[in-house]
Amino acid sequence: MPRIRTSRTRAPPAGFEDIEPILEEYETKMRDAENESQEGKRKAEGVWGILRVTHLRSRYIYDLYYKREAISWELYDWLLEQGYADAALIAKWKRTGYEKLCCVRCIQSRDMNYEGSTCICRVPRAQLRPGTFVECVHCDSTSTTCFDMDDDARPGSAAGQAKAEATSRPTSPGGAMPKPVALQSNEQWLMRVNRDGLPICRDLHGLFTTVIISLCDRWPDWRYPLAFVLPALVQRMQALQFVQIVRDSANGMQNMLSLSQTKTSFIMSSETAMRICQAFIDAALLQRTESTEDEVYAPSPKGLHLIDRFVTRHGIATRSVSNLLNLHELCDKLLFLERDEQDDVLLSDAVVRIVFHRMVGLSPRRTESNALGMALQATHARDSTGQMYETAHFASSEALAWLVNYTTLVSVDEAIVLGAHMVRLGWLEPETGLPPTRSNRVATVRVDASLRVDGAECEGTFVEGETYHITELGATVAWKVDWVEQPTTMFAAEQRPPTSFFQGNPTNVMRSVSPRLDEFEGYSSYVDANPPPSVSPDLAPPSRANSTRITPASRESAPEAAKEAPAPPTAKPSYTLQDVLTQAPLRRAYASFLQQRGEGTWLRLWCHIEWFRSDCRLATSGALTSVSDDDPTSALPSEVVQPTNARPTGMDGPQMRTSLRGLLVESAHVRLGPYVDDDVLADVHAPFAAAWRRFVDAPPLVDAVPSAEAARKSEQTLAKLLVQCAAAQKHAKAQLQSPLLTPFLEALARGDVSL
């Protein structure tokens, strides 16, 4: 305890006024620890809070003089003389092996159960058996961490511990040291915060797991098993000890070898603890229980998933944590979103695409919400050409609830912004046109026109309370794409385009989505909006122009005469366009029929794109050795034996395709080149030709093994070309369907065309 200052006390040296407010706050914490109730505590627990504040204040003064060199020797000696720090403990910290000593009592060999032994907290962590959890009876420290906790430390004591890394050396006006409170202050940066002044997502999850694991040792209220009231959680948050780690790195590179490191311990105010606890609720990490007496909370399935992930990674195997995980419902899968390390925002549209792909699931016929997708109501709608396609619609509230409960989004506000990006990208459309003024939450996002992808808008709005349906493009993204691995990217935060297709964190290989290489169409068949007279009447287009749901009831309500009418003798065979394209005899006969009419370009284009995709698949495995120039309609890649080859060790798919870029460029010339200067593609010709030229005009590779940057650039151009190939193939199928297929089937029925 500091001595009481009297008229005889020597005046403090210069510089004391800069740190006096911080010392006064430590003194306030000391008085709170001294006046804390001892009810329900063991005998040894009564002094834990006092020893903790003494340790933190001593470490603070020690760091000021020995680490930061921020105070003079005269001030340092005066502080020790006046009792602001434990001189004996600081003397031990200067010795090798005792840098993290929690208290001097822990190294005394006297008064121990075994002669010559020391406290259990001095046992190296590597020498403890897995799953062992012990705490020092003198000061409540755990293993060799004392009141400090690194990433791989085991939290779990009643006090709990957490880490907060700072991105730069903390400063405050006047050059003084930062205050140990006001976590959300923009001037002190004791922890990285987002735009709302709350800890970033990763640190928020770390705080949550730490405080819940610390609560598992002794639940604050016996009336609520495995649950707690909010004030008890706030009180436990105030008991957490934070460690600020400041690293001075070479040229400001955080990933380089640290040249120096400084640690300073801090404590949390009640206002900050309350804000963070409210952030836990907003992020769906906590949920209300059925108790009616107080606001009783328990960890949600999402929060329990984070706890289970944390204890599995760090080997925590206590009975209290196991009871918590076994008695509550656990979310089996949680979508972790990649965020920027500086501003904590989502990285790119690729992240939005992944979230959308998971949110709508694998089918438009989902009846319940779970980790694999939300509940959808299947329906049908018309595309721009009048054809019917299968889709689904849902309420915005259900989408927002799913995004918060099954992803690492930290609030409904983030979820509604993510929904606005889905609207901007053209994947969702509103149905009822609810005015934004009648909604509680509305989000509008805008991006630069130079950064948006093809077909996307610059602005999108998501309105809570609206009903949305999945557009034709959204159905393509959701149910007609496949997963592929993408190479690491090295874009800085200010350089990343928000609409880029291949963007990721510079330190992680991100899994993104790209057009499927084997089949872009075919998750479900289209219903012809303008059927010929011989088609069943129950598929006739409705009189209304809007979307119509086709149900079994509508089929049963068809006229009986239409159901029982026999087919005419000369009815054409019931072959679909997909049958004609995939069955070799029909396709060859169709090619001859079109050649006689001078319309063979469309079928050759469709088959050439199939062969180009096959070349891409062969290049992925390293089996592409040559490009043939045979008739594409005679056989498809699925009808011939393809070569196989084992991919070299250490090369992923994108790098393998990049190394064989020369053969892929040759394939693009042979398969797609004849259609670049031809205007048969109409509206899709310009983007198709531009994507083709960007791919074939790219500079050749120099290295045998391409770098990550070279693979990224090559994959970018290849992905854009494949997207345009899919659009061209769809346009070709539309031409092969409406004006050409019916005469071919009639000629086939008459016998004019032979198989």
Coordinates of C-alpha atoms in Angstrom, one line a residue, residues 251-730:
N251 CA 9.5 -1.2 -41.3
G252 CA 6.1 -1.5 -39.8
M253 CA 5.7 -5.1 -41.1
Q254 CA 3.6 -6.9 -38.4
N255 CA 4.5 -10.3 -39.8
M256 CA 8.3 -9.7 -39.6
L257 CA 10.5 -10.7 -36.7
S258 CA 9.7 -8.5 -33.7
L259 CA 12.7 -6.4 -32.7
S260 CA 11.3 -5.4 -29.2
Q261 CA 8.2 -6.2 -27.2
T262 CA 6.4 -4.5 -24.3
K263 CA 3.6 -5.8 -22.2
T264 CA 1.3 -3.8 -20.0
S265 CA -1.6 -5.1 -17.9
F266 CA -4.9 -3.3 -17.8
I267 CA -8.3 -3.7 -16.2
M268 CA -11.8 -3.0 -17.5
S269 CA -14.4 -0.5 -16.3
S270 CA -18.0 -1.5 -15.6
E271 CA -19.3 0.6 -18.5
T272 CA -16.9 -1.1 -20.9
A273 CA -17.8 -4.6 -19.5
M274 CA -21.5 -3.8 -19.9
R275 CA -21.0 -2.8 -23.6
I276 CA -19.1 -6.0 -24.3
C277 CA -21.7 -8.1 -22.6
Q278 CA -24.4 -6.4 -24.8
A279 CA -22.2 -7.2 -27.8
F280 CA -22.3 -10.9 -26.8
I281 CA -26.1 -10.7 -26.9
D282 CA -26.2 -8.9 -30.3
A283 CA -23.8 -11.5 -31.8
A284 CA -26.2 -14.3 -30.6
L285 CA -23.5 -15.7 -28.4
L286 CA -25.9 -15.5 -25.4
Q287 CA -29.6 -16.3 -25.4
R288 CA -32.4 -15.7 -22.9
T289 CA -33.6 -18.7 -20.8
E290 CA -37.2 -19.4 -19.9
S291 CA -36.8 -18.0 -16.4
T292 CA -39.3 -15.2 -15.6
E293 CA -37.7 -13.7 -12.5
D294 CA -34.6 -11.9 -14.0
E295 CA -32.9 -11.5 -17.2
V296 CA -31.2 -14.9 -17.1
Y297 CA -28.8 -15.8 -20.0
A298 CA -27.0 -19.0 -21.1
P299 CA -24.6 -19.6 -24.0
S300 CA -26.4 -20.1 -27.3
P301 CA -25.6 -22.9 -29.7
K302 CA -23.4 -20.5 -31.6
G303 CA -21.5 -19.5 -28.5
L304 CA -21.1 -23.2 -27.4
H305 CA -19.6 -23.9 -30.8
L306 CA -16.9 -21.3 -30.1
I307 CA -16.3 -22.7 -26.6
D308 CA -16.0 -26.2 -27.9
R309 CA -13.6 -25.1 -30.6
F310 CA -11.5 -23.3 -28.1
V311 CA -11.2 -26.1 -25.5
T312 CA -10.5 -28.6 -28.2
R313 CA -7.7 -26.5 -29.6
H314 CA -6.1 -25.8 -26.2
G315 CA -6.7 -29.2 -24.6
I316 CA -9.0 -28.0 -21.7
A317 CA -10.7 -31.1 -20.3
T318 CA -12.4 -30.0 -17.1
R319 CA -15.6 -31.5 -15.8
S320 CA -17.3 -28.2 -15.5
V321 CA -16.7 -27.3 -19.2
S322 CA -17.8 -30.8 -20.3
N323 CA -21.1 -30.4 -18.4
L324 CA -21.7 -27.1 -20.1
L325 CA -21.1 -28.6 -23.6
N326 CA -23.1 -31.8 -22.9
L327 CA -26.3 -30.2 -21.3
H328 CA -26.8 -27.4 -23.9
E329 CA -27.6 -27.6 -27.6
L330 CA -24.5 -27.2 -29.7
C331 CA -24.3 -25.8 -33.2
D332 CA -22.5 -28.5 -35.2
K333 CA -21.3 -26.2 -38.0
L334 CA -20.5 -22.4 -38.0
L335 CA -19.4 -20.4 -41.0
F336 CA -16.3 -18.4 -40.1
L337 CA -16.1 -15.3 -42.4
E338 CA -12.7 -13.9 -43.5
R339 CA -12.2 -10.3 -42.3
D340 CA -9.6 -7.6 -42.8
E341 CA -7.2 -7.5 -39.8
Q342 CA -7.2 -3.7 -39.7
D343 CA -10.8 -2.5 -40.2
D344 CA -12.6 -5.8 -39.4
V345 CA -14.8 -5.7 -42.5
L346 CA -15.6 -8.5 -44.9
L347 CA -13.0 -8.8 -47.5
S348 CA -14.8 -9.1 -50.9
D349 CA -17.8 -10.3 -52.8
A350 CA -16.3 -13.8 -52.8
V351 CA -17.1 -13.9 -49.1
V352 CA -20.6 -12.7 -49.8
R353 CA -21.0 -15.4 -52.4
I354 CA -19.9 -18.1 -50.0
V355 CA -22.4 -16.9 -47.4
F356 CA -25.2 -16.8 -50.0
H357 CA -24.3 -20.3 -51.2
R358 CA -24.5 -21.6 -47.6
M359 CA -27.6 -19.6 -46.7
V360 CA -29.8 -20.9 -49.5
G361 CA -28.6 -24.5 -49.2
L362 CA -28.4 -27.1 -51.9
S363 CA -32.0 -27.0 -53.0
P364 CA -34.9 -24.6 -53.1
R365 CA -37.0 -27.2 -51.2
R366 CA -35.7 -26.7 -47.6
T367 CA -38.3 -27.1 -44.9
E368 CA -36.3 -26.2 -41.8
S369 CA -33.4 -23.9 -40.9
N370 CA -30.1 -25.4 -39.7
A371 CA -26.4 -24.9 -40.2
L372 CA -26.6 -26.0 -43.8
G373 CA -29.2 -23.5 -44.9
M374 CA -32.4 -21.6 -44.0
A375 CA -36.0 -22.7 -44.7
L376 CA -37.2 -21.8 -48.1
Q377 CA -40.6 -21.9 -49.9
A378 CA -40.2 -23.3 -53.4
T379 CA -41.9 -21.5 -56.3
H380 CA -41.5 -20.9 -60.0
A381 CA -40.8 -17.6 -61.9
R382 CA -40.3 -16.5 -65.4
D383 CA -36.9 -15.3 -66.8
S384 CA -36.4 -12.6 -69.4
T385 CA -37.1 -15.0 -72.2
G386 CA -40.4 -16.2 -70.7
Q387 CA -39.2 -19.6 -69.6
M388 CA -40.1 -20.9 -66.1
Y389 CA -37.3 -21.7 -63.7
E390 CA -37.5 -23.1 -60.2
T391 CA -36.6 -20.7 -57.4
A392 CA -37.6 -19.9 -53.8
H393 CA -38.7 -17.0 -51.6
F394 CA -38.3 -16.2 -47.9
A395 CA -38.9 -13.6 -45.3
S396 CA -36.1 -11.1 -44.6
S397 CA -36.4 -11.7 -40.8
E398 CA -35.6 -15.4 -41.3
A399 CA -32.6 -14.6 -43.4
L400 CA -31.3 -12.1 -40.8
A401 CA -31.8 -14.6 -38.0
W402 CA -30.0 -17.3 -40.0
L403 CA -27.0 -15.0 -40.7
V404 CA -26.6 -14.1 -37.1
N405 CA -27.0 -17.6 -35.7
Y406 CA -25.0 -19.6 -38.1
T407 CA -22.1 -17.3 -39.2
T408 CA -19.6 -15.2 -37.3
L409 CA -21.5 -11.9 -37.9
V410 CA -21.6 -9.9 -34.7
S411 CA -24.9 -8.1 -35.1
V412 CA -28.1 -7.8 -37.1
D413 CA -26.7 -4.6 -38.6
E414 CA -23.9 -6.6 -40.2
A415 CA -26.4 -9.2 -41.5
I416 CA -28.6 -6.6 -43.1
V417 CA -25.6 -5.0 -44.9
L418 CA -24.6 -8.4 -46.2
G419 CA -28.2 -8.9 -47.5
A420 CA -27.9 -5.5 -49.2
H421 CA -24.8 -6.7 -51.0
M422 CA -26.7 -9.8 -52.2
V423 CA -29.4 -7.5 -53.6
R424 CA -26.7 -5.4 -55.3
L425 CA -25.2 -8.4 -56.9
G426 CA -28.5 -9.3 -58.4
W427 CA -29.1 -12.5 -56.5
L428 CA -32.2 -11.4 -54.5
E429 CA -35.2 -9.2 -55.5
P430 CA -38.0 -7.9 -53.3
E431 CA -41.6 -9.1 -54.0
T432 CA -44.0 -6.8 -52.1
G433 CA -42.1 -3.4 -52.5
L434 CA -42.3 -2.5 -48.8
P435 CA -41.4 1.2 -48.4
P436 CA -38.1 1.7 -46.4
T437 CA -39.9 4.2 -44.2
R438 CA -42.1 1.5 -42.8
S439 CA -39.2 -0.7 -41.7
N440 CA -37.1 -0.7 -38.5
R441 CA -33.9 -1.5 -40.3
V442 CA -32.8 -0.5 -43.8
A443 CA -29.3 -0.9 -45.3
T444 CA -28.1 0.6 -48.6
V445 CA -24.6 -0.2 -49.9
R446 CA -22.8 1.4 -52.8
V447 CA -19.6 0.5 -54.6
D448 CA -17.5 2.2 -57.2
A449 CA -18.6 1.5 -60.8
S450 CA -15.0 0.6 -61.8
L451 CA -14.9 -2.1 -59.1
R452 CA -18.1 -4.0 -59.7
V453 CA -18.3 -7.3 -61.5
D454 CA -20.1 -7.8 -64.8
G455 CA -23.9 -7.8 -64.3
A456 CA -23.9 -6.4 -60.8
E457 CA -25.3 -3.0 -59.8
C458 CA -23.5 -0.2 -58.0
E459 CA -26.2 0.0 -55.3
G460 CA -28.3 -2.4 -53.3
T461 CA -30.9 -2.0 -50.5
F462 CA -32.2 -4.6 -48.0
V463 CA -35.3 -3.8 -46.1
E464 CA -36.3 -5.7 -42.9
G465 CA -39.9 -6.9 -43.2
E466 CA -39.7 -7.5 -46.9
T467 CA -40.1 -10.8 -48.7
Y468 CA -37.4 -11.7 -51.1
H469 CA -37.1 -14.3 -53.9
I470 CA -34.0 -15.7 -55.5
T471 CA -33.4 -14.4 -59.0
E472 CA -32.3 -16.5 -62.0
L473 CA -28.7 -15.3 -61.4
G474 CA -29.0 -16.1 -57.7
A475 CA -30.3 -19.6 -58.6
T476 CA -27.3 -20.0 -60.9
V477 CA -24.9 -19.0 -58.1
A478 CA -26.6 -21.0 -55.5
W479 CA -27.3 -24.3 -57.2
K480 CA -25.2 -24.4 -60.4
V481 CA -21.7 -23.7 -59.2
D482 CA -19.0 -25.8 -57.6
W483 CA -16.3 -25.3 -55.0
V484 CA -12.7 -24.8 -56.0
E485 CA -9.6 -23.8 -54.1
Q486 CA -8.1 -20.4 -55.0
P487 CA -4.5 -19.2 -54.6
T488 CA -3.3 -16.8 -51.9
T489 CA -3.6 -13.1 -52.8
M490 CA -1.4 -10.3 -51.7
F491 CA -3.6 -7.2 -51.9
A492 CA -3.4 -4.5 -49.3
A493 CA -6.5 -3.5 -47.5
E494 CA -6.8 -0.2 -49.5
Q495 CA -6.2 -2.0 -52.8
R496 CA -8.6 -4.8 -52.6
P497 CA -11.6 -4.4 -55.0
P498 CA -14.8 -5.3 -53.1
T499 CA -16.3 -7.0 -56.1
S500 CA -13.3 -9.1 -57.0
F501 CA -13.9 -12.8 -57.6
F502 CA -10.6 -14.0 -56.2
Q503 CA -9.8 -12.0 -53.2
G504 CA -8.7 -13.4 -49.8
N505 CA -6.7 -12.7 -46.7
P506 CA -3.0 -12.4 -47.5
T507 CA -2.1 -15.0 -44.8
N508 CA -4.7 -17.6 -45.7
V509 CA -5.8 -19.7 -48.7
M510 CA -9.4 -18.9 -49.1
R511 CA -12.0 -21.3 -50.5
S512 CA -14.1 -19.5 -53.1
V513 CA -16.6 -20.5 -55.8
S514 CA -16.3 -20.4 -59.5
P515 CA -18.4 -21.8 -62.4
R516 CA -18.4 -25.5 -62.5
L517 CA -16.1 -26.9 -65.1
D518 CA -18.2 -29.9 -66.0
E519 CA -21.8 -28.7 -66.2
F520 CA -23.1 -25.2 -65.6
E521 CA -26.8 -26.0 -66.4
G522 CA -28.9 -28.8 -65.2
Y523 CA -29.9 -28.5 -61.5
S524 CA -33.5 -28.7 -62.7
S525 CA -35.3 -28.7 -66.0
Y526 CA -37.0 -25.6 -67.4
V527 CA -40.8 -25.5 -68.1
D528 CA -41.5 -24.3 -71.6
A529 CA -43.5 -21.1 -71.4
N530 CA -44.8 -21.4 -75.0
P531 CA -45.5 -25.1 -75.5
P532 CA -46.6 -26.5 -78.9
P533 CA -50.2 -27.8 -79.2
S534 CA -49.1 -31.4 -78.6
V535 CA -47.8 -30.5 -75.1
S536 CA -49.9 -31.4 -72.1
P537 CA -52.4 -28.6 -71.3
D538 CA -51.4 -28.5 -67.7
L539 CA -48.1 -26.9 -68.8
A540 CA -49.7 -24.1 -70.8
P541 CA -48.6 -20.6 -69.8
P542 CA -50.9 -18.9 -67.3
S543 CA -52.9 -15.8 -68.2
R544 CA -51.1 -13.7 -65.6
A545 CA -47.7 -12.2 -66.4
N546 CA -46.2 -12.7 -63.0
S547 CA -44.6 -15.8 -61.5
T548 CA -46.8 -18.8 -61.1
R549 CA -46.3 -21.8 -58.8
I550 CA -46.8 -25.2 -60.5
T551 CA -48.1 -27.7 -58.0
P552 CA -49.5 -31.2 -58.3
A553 CA -53.0 -29.8 -57.5
S554 CA -52.8 -27.7 -60.7
R555 CA -51.9 -30.7 -62.7
E556 CA -54.9 -32.7 -61.2
S557 CA -57.2 -29.8 -62.1
A558 CA -56.5 -30.2 -65.8
P559 CA -59.5 -30.9 -68.1
E560 CA -60.4 -34.6 -68.2
A561 CA -60.7 -34.5 -72.0
A562 CA -57.2 -33.2 -72.3
K563 CA -55.9 -35.9 -69.9
E564 CA -57.6 -38.8 -71.8
A565 CA -57.0 -37.5 -75.4
P566 CA -54.9 -40.0 -77.2
A567 CA -51.8 -38.8 -78.9
P568 CA -51.9 -38.5 -82.7
P569 CA -50.2 -41.2 -84.7
T570 CA -47.6 -38.8 -86.1
A571 CA -46.6 -37.3 -82.7
K572 CA -43.0 -36.5 -82.6
P573 CA -40.7 -38.5 -80.2
S574 CA -40.6 -37.1 -76.7
Y575 CA -37.0 -36.1 -76.7
T576 CA -35.8 -33.1 -74.8
L577 CA -32.9 -30.8 -75.9
Q578 CA -30.8 -32.3 -73.2
D579 CA -31.4 -35.8 -74.6
V580 CA -30.4 -34.6 -78.1
L581 CA -27.2 -33.0 -76.8
T582 CA -26.0 -35.8 -74.6
Q583 CA -27.0 -38.9 -76.7
A584 CA -24.4 -39.4 -79.5
P585 CA -26.8 -40.8 -82.2
L586 CA -29.3 -38.0 -81.7
R587 CA -26.6 -35.3 -81.6
R588 CA -25.0 -36.5 -84.8
A589 CA -28.4 -36.6 -86.6
Y590 CA -29.2 -33.2 -85.2
A591 CA -25.8 -31.9 -86.5
S592 CA -26.5 -33.3 -90.0
F593 CA -30.0 -31.8 -89.9
L594 CA -28.7 -28.3 -88.9
Q595 CA -25.9 -28.5 -91.5
Q596 CA -28.4 -29.0 -94.3
R597 CA -30.3 -25.9 -93.1
G598 CA -27.1 -23.9 -92.6
E599 CA -27.6 -23.6 -88.8
G600 CA -24.8 -25.8 -87.6
T601 CA -22.9 -23.0 -85.8
W602 CA -25.0 -23.2 -82.6
L603 CA -24.4 -26.9 -82.0
R604 CA -20.7 -26.7 -82.8
L605 CA -20.4 -23.8 -80.3
W606 CA -22.0 -25.7 -77.5
C607 CA -19.8 -28.8 -78.1
H608 CA -16.7 -26.7 -78.4
I609 CA -17.3 -25.1 -75.0
E610 CA -17.8 -28.6 -73.5
W611 CA -14.4 -29.6 -74.9
F612 CA -12.8 -26.4 -73.6
R613 CA -14.1 -27.2 -70.1
S614 CA -12.7 -30.7 -70.4
D615 CA -9.3 -29.3 -71.3
C616 CA -9.5 -27.1 -68.1
R617 CA -10.3 -30.2 -66.0
L618 CA -7.4 -32.1 -67.6
A619 CA -5.1 -29.2 -66.9
T620 CA -6.1 -29.3 -63.3
S621 CA -4.7 -32.8 -62.9
G622 CA -1.8 -32.2 -65.2
A623 CA -3.1 -34.7 -67.8
L624 CA -3.5 -32.2 -70.7
T625 CA -0.8 -32.9 -73.2
S626 CA -2.3 -31.8 -76.6
V627 CA -5.3 -30.2 -78.2
S628 CA -7.2 -31.9 -81.0
D629 CA -9.1 -30.2 -83.8
D630 CA -11.6 -33.0 -84.5
D631 CA -15.3 -32.5 -85.1
P632 CA -16.7 -31.5 -81.7
T633 CA -20.2 -32.9 -82.5
S634 CA -19.0 -36.5 -83.2
A635 CA -18.1 -37.2 -79.5
L636 CA -18.2 -35.3 -76.2
P637 CA -15.5 -35.5 -73.5
S638 CA -17.8 -37.7 -71.4
E639 CA -18.0 -40.2 -74.3
V640 CA -14.3 -40.8 -74.8
V641 CA -11.6 -42.2 -72.5
Q642 CA -9.7 -39.3 -70.9
P643 CA -6.0 -39.5 -69.9
T644 CA -5.2 -39.5 -66.2
N645 CA -2.2 -38.2 -64.4
A646 CA -1.2 -37.6 -60.8
R647 CA -0.7 -33.9 -59.9
P648 CA 2.9 -33.1 -58.8
T649 CA 3.4 -32.9 -55.0
G650 CA 3.2 -29.3 -53.7
M651 CA 1.1 -27.9 -56.6
D652 CA -2.6 -27.2 -56.2
G653 CA -5.2 -27.0 -59.0
P654 CA -4.7 -23.3 -59.8
Q655 CA -1.0 -23.6 -60.0
M656 CA -1.3 -26.7 -62.2
R657 CA -3.6 -24.9 -64.6
T658 CA -1.3 -21.9 -64.7
S659 CA 1.7 -24.0 -65.5
L660 CA -0.2 -25.5 -68.5
R661 CA -1.5 -22.1 -69.6
G662 CA 0.1 -22.5 -73.0
L663 CA -2.0 -25.5 -73.8
L664 CA -5.1 -23.8 -72.5
V665 CA -4.4 -20.8 -74.7
E666 CA -4.1 -23.1 -77.7
S667 CA -7.4 -24.8 -76.7
A668 CA -9.0 -21.3 -76.5
H669 CA -7.8 -20.5 -80.0
V670 CA -9.0 -23.9 -81.4
R671 CA -12.3 -24.2 -79.5
L672 CA -13.4 -20.6 -79.1
G673 CA -11.4 -18.6 -81.5
P674 CA -13.7 -19.1 -84.6
Y675 CA -16.6 -17.5 -82.7
V676 CA -14.8 -14.4 -81.5
D677 CA -15.0 -12.5 -84.8
D678 CA -18.5 -14.0 -85.6
D679 CA -21.5 -12.0 -84.5
V680 CA -23.8 -15.0 -84.0
L681 CA -23.7 -14.5 -80.2
A682 CA -25.6 -11.2 -80.4
D683 CA -25.8 -9.6 -77.0
V684 CA -23.2 -11.8 -75.3
H685 CA -20.6 -11.4 -78.1
A686 CA -18.9 -8.3 -76.7
P687 CA -18.2 -9.6 -73.2
F688 CA -17.3 -13.0 -74.6
A689 CA -14.8 -11.6 -77.1
A690 CA -13.3 -9.3 -74.4
A691 CA -12.8 -12.2 -71.9
W692 CA -11.3 -14.3 -74.6
R693 CA -8.8 -11.7 -75.6
R694 CA -7.8 -11.0 -72.0
F695 CA -7.0 -14.7 -71.6
V696 CA -5.1 -15.3 -74.7
D697 CA -3.2 -12.0 -74.7
A698 CA -1.8 -12.4 -71.2
P699 CA 2.0 -12.6 -71.1
P700 CA 3.5 -16.1 -71.0
L701 CA 5.0 -17.5 -67.8
V702 CA 8.7 -17.5 -67.1
D703 CA 9.0 -19.9 -64.2
A704 CA 8.3 -23.6 -64.4
V705 CA 6.5 -23.5 -61.1
P706 CA 4.2 -20.4 -61.1
S707 CA 4.1 -18.2 -58.0
A708 CA 0.9 -17.4 -56.1
E709 CA 0.6 -14.0 -57.7
A710 CA 1.0 -15.4 -61.2
A711 CA -1.5 -18.1 -60.5
R712 CA -4.0 -15.5 -59.1
K713 CA -3.8 -13.4 -62.3
S714 CA -4.1 -16.4 -64.6
E715 CA -7.1 -17.8 -62.6
Q716 CA -8.8 -14.4 -62.7
T717 CA -8.8 -14.3 -66.5
L718 CA -9.7 -18.0 -66.8
A719 CA -12.7 -17.6 -64.5
K720 CA -14.0 -14.6 -66.4
L721 CA -13.7 -16.5 -69.7
L722 CA -15.6 -19.5 -68.2
V723 CA -18.4 -17.3 -67.0
Q724 CA -18.8 -15.9 -70.5
C725 CA -18.6 -19.4 -71.9
A726 CA -21.5 -20.3 -69.7
A727 CA -23.5 -17.3 -71.0
A728 CA -22.6 -18.2 -74.6
Q729 CA -23.6 -21.8 -74.1
K730 CA -26.9 -20.8 -72.6

